[in-house]
Amino acid sequence: MLGEDRVTLVYNFILKVNLAGIKDIWTQEKISLTNLQAEQILTFVDSINEVQPLQARMRKYLSAAANVVFATGENSLKQVVKCLEDHVTRTFYISKLLDEEKQYLEDKIKLLQDLDEYSKTTKNN
């Protein structure tokens, strides 16, 4: 009887480790796909205005917003623009992310939060 309990414990441990690994791989794959979608948005915007492509700073903000919005399952350019324009929308999308996604998108989230700070200072002046 004691042997079966140990086998069950070992099995459950291995199962948890494997599921955690699968979840991590799934998160990595999902973030990779959202990054590809974000790159397509940047390419699209640049193709519309060939004379003056997006500046580096705006590319970073657009990429950050697109990655965060797409990671939540949304796939609309309109929602990406809303995320850029409104701090409440940014907060909403960031809050929808899973903890694992927040870890992978930490730099993108930081950029969007910096945008919140910038928005606050310009509105106060």
PDB file of C-alpha atoms in Angstrom:
ATOM      1  CA  MET A   1       0.000   0.000   0.000  1.00  0.00           C
ATOM      2  CA  LEU A   2       2.784   2.410   0.904  1.00  0.00           C
ATOM      3  CA  GLY A   3       4.459   1.731  -2.455  1.00  0.00           C
ATOM      4  CA  GLU A   4       1.304   2.705  -4.355  1.00  0.00           C
ATOM      5  CA  ASP A   5       1.092   6.011  -2.457  1.00  0.00           C
ATOM      6  CA  ARG A   6       4.661   6.812  -3.438  1.00  0.00           C
ATOM      7  CA  VAL A   7       3.971   5.921  -7.044  1.00  0.00           C
ATOM      8  CA  THR A   8       0.918   8.173  -6.983  1.00  0.00           C
ATOM      9  CA  LEU A   9       2.917  11.029  -5.445  1.00  0.00           C
ATOM     10  CA  VAL A  10       5.699  10.636  -8.005  1.00  0.00           C
ATOM     11  CA  TYR A  11       3.185  10.427 -10.843  1.00  0.00           C
ATOM     12  CA  ASN A  12       1.366  13.560  -9.673  1.00  0.00           C
ATOM     13  CA  PHE A  13       4.669  15.421  -9.296  1.00  0.00           C
ATOM     14  CA  ILE A  14       5.795  14.449 -12.803  1.00  0.00           C
ATOM     15  CA  LEU A  15       2.403  15.404 -14.193  1.00  0.00           C
ATOM     16  CA  LYS A  16       2.590  18.850 -12.545  1.00  0.00           C
ATOM     17  CA  VAL A  17       6.125  19.417 -13.840  1.00  0.00           C
ATOM     18  CA  ASN A  18       5.126  18.377 -17.350  1.00  0.00           C
ATOM     19  CA  LEU A  19       2.006  20.549 -17.319  1.00  0.00           C
ATOM     20  CA  ALA A  20       4.029  23.532 -16.104  1.00  0.00           C
ATOM     21  CA  GLY A  21       6.502  22.952 -18.932  1.00  0.00           C
ATOM     22  CA  ILE A  22       3.724  22.659 -21.495  1.00  0.00           C
ATOM     23  CA  LYS A  23       2.103  25.819 -20.154  1.00  0.00           C
ATOM     24  CA  ASP A  24       5.433  27.650 -20.442  1.00  0.00           C
ATOM     25  CA  ILE A  25       5.944  26.413 -24.013  1.00  0.00           C
ATOM     26  CA  TRP A  26       2.376  27.451 -24.876  1.00  0.00           C
ATOM     27  CA  THR A  27       2.975  30.935 -23.424  1.00  0.00           C
ATOM     28  CA  GLN A  28       6.215  31.295 -25.394  1.00  0.00           C
ATOM     29  CA  GLU A  29       4.486  30.216 -28.593  1.00  0.00           C
ATOM     30  CA  LYS A  30       1.554  32.557 -27.985  1.00  0.00           C
ATOM     31  CA  ILE A  31       3.861  35.530 -27.352  1.00  0.00           C
ATOM     32  CA  SER A  32       5.831  34.634 -30.469  1.00  0.00           C
ATOM     33  CA  LEU A  33       2.625  34.701 -32.523  1.00  0.00           C
ATOM     34  CA  THR A  34       1.507  38.010 -31.014  1.00  0.00           C
ATOM     35  CA  ASN A  35       4.902  39.445 -31.894  1.00  0.00           C
ATOM     36  CA  LEU A  36       4.433  38.340 -35.515  1.00  0.00           C
ATOM     37  CA  GLN A  37       1.011  40.020 -35.576  1.00  0.00           C
ATOM     38  CA  ALA A  38       2.526  43.203 -34.149  1.00  0.00           C
ATOM     39  CA  GLU A  39       5.231  43.166 -36.837  1.00  0.00           C
ATOM     40  CA  GLN A  40       2.525  42.850 -39.500  1.00  0.00           C
ATOM     41  CA  ILE A  41       0.770  45.921 -38.067  1.00  0.00           C
ATOM     42  CA  LEU A  42       4.043  47.890 -38.183  1.00  0.00           C
ATOM     43  CA  THR A  43       4.681  46.792 -41.771  1.00  0.00           C
ATOM     44  CA  PHE A  44       1.124  47.706 -42.731  1.00  0.00           C
ATOM     45  CA  VAL A  45       1.367  51.185 -41.211  1.00  0.00           C
ATOM     46  CA  ASP A  46       4.743  51.793 -42.865  1.00  0.00           C
ATOM     47  CA  SER A  47       3.385  50.656 -46.237  1.00  0.00           C
ATOM     48  CA  ILE A  48       0.535  53.164 -46.052  1.00  0.00           C
ATOM     49  CA  ASN A  49       2.909  56.073 -45.574  1.00  0.00           C
ATOM     50  CA  GLU A  50       6.058  55.224 -47.550  1.00  0.00           C
ATOM     51  CA  VAL A  51       7.281  58.835 -47.550  1.00  0.00           C
ATOM     52  CA  GLN A  52       7.528  59.053 -43.770  1.00  0.00           C
ATOM     53  CA  PRO A  53       7.671  55.701 -41.961  1.00  0.00           C
ATOM     54  CA  LEU A  54       7.026  55.548 -38.232  1.00  0.00           C
ATOM     55  CA  GLN A  55       9.773  56.957 -36.078  1.00  0.00           C
ATOM     56  CA  ALA A  56      11.562  54.570 -33.724  1.00  0.00           C
ATOM     57  CA  ARG A  57       9.779  55.825 -30.619  1.00  0.00           C
ATOM     58  CA  MET A  58       6.303  55.447 -32.137  1.00  0.00           C
ATOM     59  CA  ARG A  59       7.236  52.000 -33.474  1.00  0.00           C
ATOM     60  CA  LYS A  60       8.097  50.914 -29.917  1.00  0.00           C
ATOM     61  CA  TYR A  61       4.781  52.169 -28.535  1.00  0.00           C
ATOM     62  CA  LEU A  62       2.740  50.660 -31.372  1.00  0.00           C
ATOM     63  CA  SER A  63       4.568  47.348 -31.048  1.00  0.00           C
ATOM     64  CA  ALA A  64       4.043  47.298 -27.272  1.00  0.00           C
ATOM     65  CA  ALA A  65       0.325  48.050 -27.587  1.00  0.00           C
ATOM     66  CA  ALA A  66      -0.146  45.479 -30.347  1.00  0.00           C
ATOM     67  CA  ASN A  67       1.681  42.758 -28.408  1.00  0.00           C
ATOM     68  CA  VAL A  68      -0.342  43.367 -25.244  1.00  0.00           C
ATOM     69  CA  VAL A  69      -3.685  43.617 -27.051  1.00  0.00           C
ATOM     70  CA  PHE A  70      -3.060  40.553 -29.231  1.00  0.00           C
ATOM     71  CA  ALA A  71      -1.875  38.505 -26.234  1.00  0.00           C
ATOM     72  CA  THR A  72      -5.320  38.972 -24.683  1.00  0.00           C
ATOM     73  CA  GLY A  73      -6.934  37.326 -27.706  1.00  0.00           C
ATOM     74  CA  GLU A  74      -8.087  40.541 -29.353  1.00  0.00           C
ATOM     75  CA  ASN A  75      -7.098  40.898 -33.003  1.00  0.00           C
ATOM     76  CA  SER A  76      -8.334  44.314 -34.024  1.00  0.00           C
ATOM     77  CA  LEU A  77      -6.176  47.236 -35.121  1.00  0.00           C
ATOM     78  CA  LYS A  78      -8.887  49.480 -33.709  1.00  0.00           C
ATOM     79  CA  GLN A  79      -8.292  48.011 -30.230  1.00  0.00           C
ATOM     80  CA  VAL A  80      -4.538  48.544 -30.592  1.00  0.00           C
ATOM     81  CA  VAL A  81      -5.159  52.215 -31.403  1.00  0.00           C
ATOM     82  CA  LYS A  82      -7.523  52.516 -28.421  1.00  0.00           C
ATOM     83  CA  CYS A  83      -4.815  51.007 -26.230  1.00  0.00           C
ATOM     84  CA  LEU A  84      -2.398  53.686 -27.437  1.00  0.00           C
ATOM     85  CA  GLU A  85      -4.850  56.545 -26.962  1.00  0.00           C
ATOM     86  CA  ASP A  86      -6.460  55.773 -23.611  1.00  0.00           C
ATOM     87  CA  HIS A  87      -4.780  54.916 -20.312  1.00  0.00           C
ATOM     88  CA  VAL A  88      -7.919  53.149 -19.035  1.00  0.00           C
ATOM     89  CA  THR A  89      -7.896  50.845 -22.053  1.00  0.00           C
ATOM     90  CA  ARG A  90      -4.168  50.179 -21.550  1.00  0.00           C
ATOM     91  CA  THR A  91      -4.774  49.239 -17.934  1.00  0.00           C
ATOM     92  CA  PHE A  92      -7.684  47.003 -18.967  1.00  0.00           C
ATOM     93  CA  TYR A  93      -5.610  45.030 -21.481  1.00  0.00           C
ATOM     94  CA  ILE A  94      -2.639  44.711 -19.137  1.00  0.00           C
ATOM     95  CA  SER A  95      -4.941  43.390 -16.405  1.00  0.00           C
ATOM     96  CA  LYS A  96      -6.314  40.734 -18.793  1.00  0.00           C
ATOM     97  CA  LEU A  97      -2.863  39.183 -19.262  1.00  0.00           C
ATOM     98  CA  LEU A  98      -1.952  36.007 -17.405  1.00  0.00           C
ATOM     99  CA  ASP A  99       0.997  36.200 -15.018  1.00  0.00           C
ATOM    100  CA  GLU A 100       3.175  34.182 -17.396  1.00  0.00           C
ATOM    101  CA  GLU A 101       2.314  36.525 -20.256  1.00  0.00           C
ATOM    102  CA  LYS A 102       3.124  39.536 -18.096  1.00  0.00           C
ATOM    103  CA  GLN A 103       6.577  38.090 -17.488  1.00  0.00           C
ATOM    104  CA  TYR A 104       7.252  37.675 -21.212  1.00  0.00           C
ATOM    105  CA  LEU A 105       5.792  41.091 -22.056  1.00  0.00           C
ATOM    106  CA  GLU A 106       7.375  42.933 -19.129  1.00  0.00           C
ATOM    107  CA  ASP A 107       9.292  45.399 -21.331  1.00  0.00           C
ATOM    108  CA  LYS A 108       6.213  46.118 -23.469  1.00  0.00           C
ATOM    109  CA  ILE A 109       4.075  46.688 -20.371  1.00  0.00           C
ATOM    110  CA  LYS A 110       6.708  49.036 -18.951  1.00  0.00           C
ATOM    111  CA  LEU A 111       6.645  51.086 -22.171  1.00  0.00           C
ATOM    112  CA  LEU A 112       2.871  51.416 -21.986  1.00  0.00           C
ATOM    113  CA  GLN A 113       3.029  52.399 -18.326  1.00  0.00           C
ATOM    114  CA  ASP A 114       5.650  55.024 -19.215  1.00  0.00           C
ATOM    115  CA  LEU A 115       3.164  56.314 -21.782  1.00  0.00           C
ATOM    116  CA  ASP A 116       0.664  56.707 -18.928  1.00  0.00           C
ATOM    117  CA  GLU A 117       3.160  58.861 -17.048  1.00  0.00           C
ATOM    118  CA  TYR A 118       3.821  60.945 -20.160  1.00  0.00           C
ATOM    119  CA  SER A 119       0.078  61.406 -20.717  1.00  0.00           C
ATOM    120  CA  LYS A 120      -0.421  62.595 -17.152  1.00  0.00           C
ATOM    121  CA  THR A 121       2.318  65.253 -17.395  1.00  0.00           C
ATOM    122  CA  THR A 122       1.089  66.630 -20.716  1.00  0.00           C
ATOM    123  CA  LYS A 123      -2.518  66.821 -19.498  1.00  0.00           C
ATOM    124  CA  ASN A 124      -1.437  68.710 -16.383  1.00  0.00           C
ATOM    125  CA  ASN A 125       0.431  71.361 -18.411  1.00  0.00           C
TER     126      ASN A 125
END
